[in-house]
Short mmCIF file of C-alpha atoms in Angstrom, two decimals:
data_model
loop_
_atom_site.label_atom_id
_atom_site.label_comp_id
_atom_site.label_asym_id
_atom_site.label_seq_id
_atom_site.Cartn_x
_atom_site.Cartn_y
_atom_site.Cartn_z
CA MET A 450 46.17 57.19 12.86
CA SER A 451 47.87 55.49 15.74
CA SER A 452 50.71 53.07 15.19
CA PRO A 453 50.48 49.42 16.01
CA GLY A 454 52.89 49.91 18.87
CA CYS A 455 50.40 52.01 20.80
CA HIS A 456 47.97 49.13 20.89
CA PRO A 457 49.54 45.94 22.15
CA GLN A 458 46.46 43.93 21.15
CA LEU A 459 46.93 44.84 17.51
CA LYS A 460 49.81 43.15 15.78
CA PRO A 461 51.20 43.97 12.37
CA HIS A 462 50.48 41.41 9.70
CA HIS A 463 53.53 40.06 7.83
CA PRO A 464 52.60 37.63 5.04
CA GLN A 465 56.23 36.56 4.75
CA LEU A 466 56.22 35.24 8.30
CA GLU A 467 53.10 33.18 7.58
CA LEU A 468 55.04 31.07 5.10
CA HIS A 469 57.62 30.08 7.70
CA ARG A 470 55.17 28.91 10.34
CA PRO A 471 55.25 25.22 11.16
CA GLN A 472 52.60 23.13 9.41
CA GLU A 473 50.75 22.38 12.63
CA GLN A 474 50.43 26.12 13.43
CA ARG A 475 48.84 27.05 10.16
CA SER A 476 45.09 27.53 10.24
CA GLN A 477 43.29 24.46 9.03
CA ARG A 478 40.63 25.10 6.43
CA PRO A 479 37.48 23.01 6.78
CA HIS A 480 37.37 20.14 4.35
CA ARG A 481 34.66 20.50 1.74
CA PRO A 482 33.23 17.26 0.49
CA GLU A 483 33.55 16.80 -3.21
CA ARG A 484 30.39 17.24 -5.14
CA SER A 485 28.89 14.04 -6.40
CA LEU A 486 28.84 13.45 -10.08
CA GLN A 487 25.75 14.40 -12.00
CA GLN A 488 22.87 12.19 -11.00
CA GLN A 489 21.96 9.61 -13.56
CA PRO A 490 18.95 10.60 -15.69
CA ALA A 491 15.71 8.80 -15.05
CA ALA A 492 14.81 6.35 -17.80
CA LYS A 493 11.59 6.98 -19.67
CA GLY A 494 8.79 5.08 -17.99
CA SER A 495 10.56 4.81 -14.63
CA LEU A 496 8.82 5.89 -11.46
CA ARG A 497 11.18 8.81 -11.07
CA SER A 498 10.42 10.07 -14.58
CA LEU A 499 6.69 9.79 -13.88
CA LEU A 500 7.09 11.87 -10.74
CA LEU A 501 8.92 14.56 -12.68
CA GLN A 502 6.42 14.42 -15.52
CA HIS A 503 3.50 14.99 -13.13
CA SER A 504 5.30 17.25 -10.67
CA SER A 505 2.30 19.60 -10.32
CA LYS A 506 0.10 16.71 -9.12
CA ARG A 507 2.28 15.97 -6.06
CA LEU A 508 2.33 12.21 -6.50
CA TYR A 509 4.69 11.53 -3.63
CA VAL A 510 2.06 11.45 -0.90
CA HIS A 511 0.81 9.06 1.73
CA PRO A 512 -1.23 6.14 0.28
CA LEU A 513 -4.30 7.52 2.03
CA GLU A 514 -4.04 10.42 -0.42
CA TRP A 515 -3.45 8.32 -3.51
CA THR A 516 -5.83 9.07 -6.35
CA THR A 517 -6.88 7.41 -9.56
CA LEU A 518 -3.84 8.93 -11.23
CA HIS A 519 -1.60 6.80 -9.05
CA LEU A 520 -3.45 3.71 -10.20
CA SER A 521 -3.04 4.76 -13.81
CA LEU A 522 0.69 5.28 -13.56
CA LEU A 523 1.30 1.99 -11.77
CA CYS A 524 -0.05 -0.16 -14.60
CA CYS A 525 -2.63 -1.96 -12.47
CA ILE A 526 -4.90 -4.57 -14.02
CA VAL A 527 -7.94 -5.71 -12.02
CA ILE A 528 -9.49 -9.00 -13.11
CA ASN A 529 -12.93 -9.92 -11.81
CA ASP A 530 -13.04 -13.61 -10.93
CA GLN A 531 -16.36 -15.42 -11.10
CA LEU A 532 -17.97 -16.47 -7.85
CA HIS A 533 -19.06 -20.08 -7.51
CA ALA A 534 -21.41 -20.62 -4.60
CA HIS A 535 -20.93 -23.76 -2.53
CA HIS A 536 -23.91 -25.15 -0.68
CA CYS A 537 -21.92 -27.63 1.37
CA CYS A 538 -21.38 -27.19 5.09
CA LEU A 539 -18.48 -25.40 6.71
CA SER A 540 -15.51 -27.68 7.31
CA GLN A 541 -15.00 -29.06 10.79
CA GLY A 542 -12.62 -27.28 13.15
CA PRO A 543 -12.27 -25.91 16.67
CA TRP A 544 -13.68 -22.52 15.65
CA ARG A 545 -16.50 -23.79 13.42
CA LYS A 546 -19.31 -23.15 15.92
CA ASP A 547 -18.14 -19.61 16.67
CA ALA A 548 -17.86 -18.83 12.95
CA LEU A 549 -21.40 -20.06 12.27
CA GLU A 550 -22.83 -17.94 15.10
CA LEU A 551 -20.90 -14.83 14.03
CA TRP A 552 -22.05 -15.23 10.42
CA LYS A 553 -25.68 -15.47 11.52
CA GLU A 554 -25.40 -12.41 13.75
CA LEU A 555 -23.48 -10.47 11.11
CA ARG A 556 -26.26 -10.90 8.57
CA HIS A 557 -28.88 -9.46 10.93
CA LEU A 558 -26.97 -6.54 12.44
CA LYS A 559 -28.17 -3.08 11.38
CA GLY A 560 -25.30 -0.75 12.23
CA ILE A 561 -22.16 -0.59 10.09
CA GLY A 562 -19.93 -0.31 13.15
CA PHE A 563 -21.34 -3.50 14.68
CA ARG A 564 -20.93 -5.30 11.37
CA ASN A 565 -17.29 -4.26 11.13
CA ASP A 566 -16.58 -5.52 14.66
CA HIS A 567 -18.26 -8.86 13.98
CA SER A 568 -16.53 -9.28 10.62
CA ARG A 569 -13.10 -8.96 12.27
CA GLN A 570 -14.04 -11.65 14.77
CA LEU A 571 -15.40 -13.83 11.97
CA ILE A 572 -12.26 -13.59 9.83
CA HIS A 573 -10.14 -14.31 12.90
CA CYS A 574 -12.19 -17.45 13.65
CA LEU A 575 -12.08 -18.64 10.03
CA GLY A 576 -8.32 -18.13 9.95
CA LEU A 577 -7.80 -20.23 13.07
CA ASN A 578 -10.33 -22.83 11.91
CA THR A 579 -8.50 -23.42 8.62
CA ARG A 580 -4.98 -23.23 10.04
CA PRO A 581 -4.62 -23.40 13.85
CA ASP A 582 -0.85 -22.73 13.74
CA CYS A 583 -1.43 -19.43 11.93
CA GLN A 584 -0.54 -16.30 13.91
CA ILE A 585 -3.30 -13.70 13.47
CA ARG A 586 -2.75 -10.27 14.96
CA PRO A 587 -2.90 -6.54 14.15
CA GLY A 588 0.06 -5.55 12.03
CA THR A 589 1.91 -2.66 10.42
CA LEU A 590 3.31 -2.97 6.90
CA ALA A 591 5.99 -0.74 5.42
CA LEU A 592 5.71 0.53 1.86
CA ARG A 593 9.23 0.77 0.43
CA TYR A 594 10.62 3.05 -2.25
CA ASN A 595 14.26 2.92 -3.35
CA GLN A 596 14.71 0.06 -0.85
CA LYS A 597 13.73 2.33 2.06
CA PRO A 598 10.44 2.41 4.02
CA VAL A 599 8.61 5.65 3.25
CA CYS A 600 5.39 5.05 5.19
CA HIS A 601 3.69 2.47 7.40
CA LEU A 602 0.18 1.09 6.96
CA GLN A 603 -1.68 -0.20 10.00
CA LEU A 604 -4.08 -3.12 9.54
CA PRO A 605 -6.52 -4.68 12.02
CA LEU A 606 -5.64 -8.30 11.12
CA THR A 607 -2.59 -9.88 9.51
CA ALA A 608 -1.92 -13.62 9.29
CA TRP A 609 1.62 -15.01 9.50
CA ASN A 610 3.24 -18.40 9.20
CA ASN A 611 6.41 -17.87 11.21
CA LYS A 612 7.78 -14.77 9.45
CA THR A 613 5.86 -15.21 6.19
CA LEU A 614 2.88 -12.94 5.60
CA LEU A 615 -0.11 -14.90 4.27
CA TRP A 616 -3.10 -12.57 4.21
CA ALA A 617 -4.49 -9.38 5.72
CA TYR A 618 -7.92 -7.96 6.51
CA ILE A 619 -9.32 -4.43 6.58
CA ASP A 620 -12.80 -2.93 6.71
CA SER A 621 -14.45 0.40 5.98
CA GLY A 622 -14.55 1.41 9.64
CA TRP A 623 -10.80 0.90 10.02
CA ILE A 624 -10.13 2.88 6.85
CA ASP A 625 -12.32 5.76 8.07
CA GLU A 626 -10.31 5.86 11.31
CA LEU A 627 -7.03 5.94 9.37
CA TYR A 628 -8.29 8.89 7.34
CA ARG A 629 -9.43 10.66 10.51
CA ARG A 630 -6.01 10.29 12.13
CA HIS A 631 -4.22 11.29 8.94
CA ASN A 632 -6.24 14.50 8.55
CA PRO A 633 -7.98 15.24 11.87
CA ARG A 634 -9.26 18.65 10.71
CA GLU A 635 -11.26 17.19 7.85
CA ASN A 636 -14.94 16.41 8.32
CA ILE A 637 -15.06 12.63 8.38
CA PHE A 638 -18.57 12.42 6.92
CA LEU A 639 -17.81 14.75 4.01
CA ALA A 640 -14.53 12.94 3.36
CA ARG A 641 -16.30 9.55 3.36
CA ALA A 642 -18.96 10.84 0.94
CA LYS A 643 -16.28 12.23 -1.39
CA ARG A 644 -14.35 8.95 -1.40
CA ALA A 645 -17.55 7.06 -2.14
CA VAL A 646 -18.10 9.22 -5.23
CA ASP A 647 -14.46 9.09 -6.37
CA GLU A 648 -14.19 5.31 -5.94
CA LYS A 649 -17.72 4.37 -7.01
CA ASP A 650 -16.78 2.82 -10.35
CA LEU A 651 -13.30 1.60 -9.39
CA PRO A 652 -12.71 -2.14 -8.96
CA ILE A 653 -10.23 -1.35 -6.18
CA SER A 654 -9.55 1.71 -4.07
CA PRO A 655 -6.11 3.34 -4.40
CA PHE A 656 -5.41 2.73 -0.72
CA CYS A 657 -6.16 -1.01 -0.98
CA ALA A 658 -3.85 -1.20 -3.98
CA ALA A 659 -1.12 0.37 -1.84
CA VAL A 660 -1.76 -2.20 0.91
CA LEU A 661 -1.38 -5.04 -1.60
CA LEU A 662 1.89 -3.55 -2.84
CA ALA A 663 3.20 -3.29 0.71
CA MET A 664 2.21 -6.92 1.31
CA ALA A 665 3.99 -8.05 -1.87
CA GLN A 666 7.15 -6.29 -0.72
CA GLN A 667 7.10 -8.26 2.55
CA VAL A 668 7.21 -11.72 0.98
CA THR A 669 9.32 -13.69 -1.45
CA PRO A 670 8.97 -12.26 -4.97
CA GLY A 671 6.34 -14.25 -6.82
CA GLN A 672 4.49 -15.37 -3.70
CA GLN A 673 0.76 -14.68 -3.68
CA VAL A 674 -0.75 -12.43 -1.02
CA THR A 675 -4.44 -11.89 -0.24
CA LEU A 676 -6.28 -8.89 1.16
CA PHE A 677 -9.83 -9.20 2.49
CA LEU A 678 -11.94 -6.04 2.51
CA PHE A 679 -15.34 -5.72 4.20
CA ASP A 680 -17.26 -2.81 2.69
CA HIS A 681 -20.79 -1.44 2.70
CA GLU A 682 -23.13 0.56 0.51
CA LYS A 683 -26.74 1.70 0.75
CA SER A 684 -29.34 0.22 -1.54
CA SER A 685 -30.51 2.63 -4.24
CA ASP A 686 -34.21 1.98 -3.59
CA SER A 687 -34.14 1.75 0.21
CA ASP A 688 -32.11 2.54 3.31
CA GLN A 689 -30.94 -1.06 3.57
CA ILE A 690 -27.19 -1.55 4.03
CA ILE A 691 -25.59 -4.01 1.62
CA SER A 692 -22.35 -5.49 3.00
CA THR A 693 -19.85 -7.42 0.91
CA PHE A 694 -16.53 -9.17 1.46
CA TYR A 695 -13.96 -8.54 -1.27
CA GLU A 696 -11.07 -10.89 -1.90
CA TYR A 697 -8.05 -9.31 -3.61
CA LYS A 698 -5.21 -11.60 -4.68
CA LEU A 699 -1.86 -10.39 -5.96
CA GLN A 700 1.18 -12.26 -7.21
CA ALA A 701 3.64 -9.49 -8.05
CA SER A 702 6.56 -10.46 -10.25
CA PRO A 703 10.12 -9.51 -9.25
CA THR A 704 10.24 -7.40 -12.40
CA TYR A 705 7.34 -5.28 -11.19
CA LEU A 706 8.71 -4.95 -7.66
CA SER A 707 11.98 -3.71 -9.16
CA LYS A 708 10.10 -0.54 -10.14
CA PHE A 709 10.20 0.47 -6.49
CA ASP A 710 13.70 -0.78 -5.74
CA GLN A 711 15.26 1.02 -8.72
CA SER A 712 13.16 4.11 -9.34
CA TYR A 713 15.46 5.48 -12.08
CA ALA A 714 15.20 2.34 -14.23
CA ALA A 715 12.29 1.42 -16.48
CA PHE A 716 10.60 -1.97 -16.05
CA GLU A 717 7.89 -3.15 -18.43
CA SER A 718 5.48 -5.00 -16.19
CA GLU A 719 1.90 -4.76 -14.94
CA LEU A 720 0.27 -5.31 -11.58
CA ALA A 721 -2.45 -7.95 -12.05
CA ILE A 722 -4.90 -8.02 -9.13
CA HIS A 723 -7.64 -10.65 -8.99
CA ARG A 724 -10.87 -9.48 -7.39
CA ARG A 725 -13.84 -11.47 -6.16
CA ALA A 726 -16.95 -10.21 -4.37
CA ILE A 727 -18.52 -12.44 -1.69
CA PRO A 728 -21.95 -11.10 -0.67
CA LEU A 729 -23.22 -11.37 2.87
CA LYS A 730 -25.75 -14.11 2.16
CA ARG A 731 -26.70 -17.33 3.88
CA ASN A 732 -24.83 -19.75 1.61
CA MET A 733 -21.66 -17.65 1.26
CA LEU A 734 -19.91 -18.58 4.51
CA LYS A 735 -18.36 -21.67 2.95
CA VAL A 736 -17.07 -19.56 0.05
CA LEU A 737 -15.45 -17.09 2.45
CA SER A 738 -13.99 -19.91 4.53
CA ASP A 739 -12.46 -21.52 1.43
CA ALA A 740 -10.96 -18.18 0.42
CA VAL A 741 -9.32 -17.79 3.84
CA GLN A 742 -8.05 -21.36 3.67
CA ARG A 743 -6.47 -20.81 0.23
CA ALA A 744 -4.85 -17.61 1.45
CA ALA A 745 -3.47 -19.39 4.53
CA THR A 746 -1.93 -22.23 2.55
CA GLY A 747 1.17 -20.20 1.81
CA PRO A 748 4.16 -21.24 -0.29
CA GLY A 749 5.63 -24.70 0.19
CA ASP A 750 9.31 -25.48 0.41
CA GLU A 751 9.46 -26.24 -3.29
CA ALA A 752 7.74 -22.99 -4.15
CA GLU A 753 10.17 -21.11 -1.96
CA THR A 754 13.12 -22.75 -3.72
CA ALA A 755 11.69 -22.22 -7.19
CA ALA A 756 10.72 -18.61 -6.45
CA TYR A 757 11.64 -15.93 -8.88
CA THR A 758 15.19 -14.65 -9.09
CA ASP A 759 16.46 -11.59 -7.34
CA ARG A 760 14.71 -8.30 -8.02
CA GLU A 761 18.01 -6.67 -8.79
CA ALA A 762 18.68 -9.19 -11.54
CA ALA A 763 15.42 -8.38 -13.30
CA ILE A 764 15.67 -5.68 -15.96
CA ILE A 765 12.69 -5.01 -17.80
CA ASN A 766 5.95 -0.70 -16.19
CA SER A 767 -2.90 -0.03 -15.26
CA PRO A 768 -5.98 2.22 -16.00
CA TYR A 769 -7.92 4.58 -13.92
CA PRO A 770 -9.42 8.03 -14.22
CA VAL A 771 -7.05 10.92 -13.58
CA ASP A 772 -7.44 13.20 -10.61
CA SER A 773 -5.85 16.61 -11.10
CA ILE A 774 -6.14 17.73 -7.49
CA LYS A 775 -2.84 18.68 -5.88
CA ARG A 776 -1.87 16.68 -2.82
CA LYS A 777 0.21 17.32 0.26
CA ALA A 778 3.69 15.88 -0.19
CA LEU A 779 4.82 12.90 1.84
CA ASP A 780 7.49 13.78 4.38
CA GLU A 781 9.52 10.58 4.49
CA SER A 782 11.16 10.55 1.07
CA ASP A 783 11.36 11.56 -2.47
CA SER A 784 8.65 10.10 -4.73
CA ASN A 785 5.57 7.93 -5.42
CA ILE A 786 4.23 5.22 -7.64
CA LEU A 787 1.27 3.55 -9.33
CA VAL A 788 -1.10 2.21 -12.13
CA LYS A 789 -1.93 2.57 -15.85
CA ARG A 790 -4.53 0.23 -17.25
CA VAL A 791 -7.41 -1.68 -15.67
CA LYS A 792 -9.11 -4.71 -17.08
CA SER A 793 -12.04 -6.81 -15.98
CA ASP A 794 -14.09 -9.58 -17.47
CA ASN A 795 -16.54 -7.01 -18.77
CA HIS A 796 -13.88 -4.64 -20.11
CA LYS A 797 -11.19 -6.89 -21.51
CA GLY A 798 -8.90 -5.16 -23.93
CA LYS A 799 -10.47 -1.77 -23.26
CA GLU A 800 -8.69 1.01 -21.43
CA TRP A 801 -10.67 3.03 -18.98
CA ASN A 802 -11.24 6.63 -19.99
CA ASN A 803 -9.75 9.31 -17.81
CA VAL A 804 -12.42 11.00 -15.73
CA VAL A 805 -11.84 13.97 -13.49
#
């Protein structure tokens, strides 16, 4: 073995000398951040606890992949409102003539794609006819979880009064395109047929429920928001296409919205969604116009002042069949949310049975 002196690059190590080195010459060890204290446990009934309870179902996914299980866990109640037909004429306005022509053409069009295009123009005209100062444009809404946006939902039409969201519109063609972009490898026709079977008996699709939640998070807690859906189905005894406008109204309480802001806390509250079907018939244009006008009214100054208290101050959780299929996890964050019990005028007080 050679001595250290034969190799000038090798120097003997003297631990005693290390103690006498100046402080600045001593090697600095990297600072390790202190470990955070144990994370608080999720309260029973909180969104976080539901995610852990159903961890094999992969609930934290994009709303386009939400299933009936999401609706069950989010305590959603859907109430069917009665439709009262009005035989009076459409109210006067700068867009009245265009709306009348579009309604007539819409009722006679054969293709679903053409109907979707005309329905967007019709809703746009009705919105401007009822409230000319309303700003109607395509929009993107963020769905928030733990006070952070986890995904964005694109809509063809959103109506605003300054910075206040009033209503939104979506149709089956737009939804099909969203699904195609979300999963481009999937056969769009097979996917559409599967959704039609899964959502056949549901009063609201899981994706539309997510859109309403995102809308409620954009406005003052307690303010009502409205979503218009234009959907189609084939007649059972013929190839005729039956088109219907659906009006969904939601007035989410600050207690319910706190579920998403504080996912580890339990809040006893339900999501009550009012649903009304407006068929594509001759005397229904006035009904649709009135629905758009009510949605565009928006909260007054007094309503804004008397709005519910802060979500953070609220301390206080609807029914759908359960889907056991595993889903691809959402990339943005850490968890998902949804419904427990559904009610309608025909099923009051009865919980829907879970159906796979």
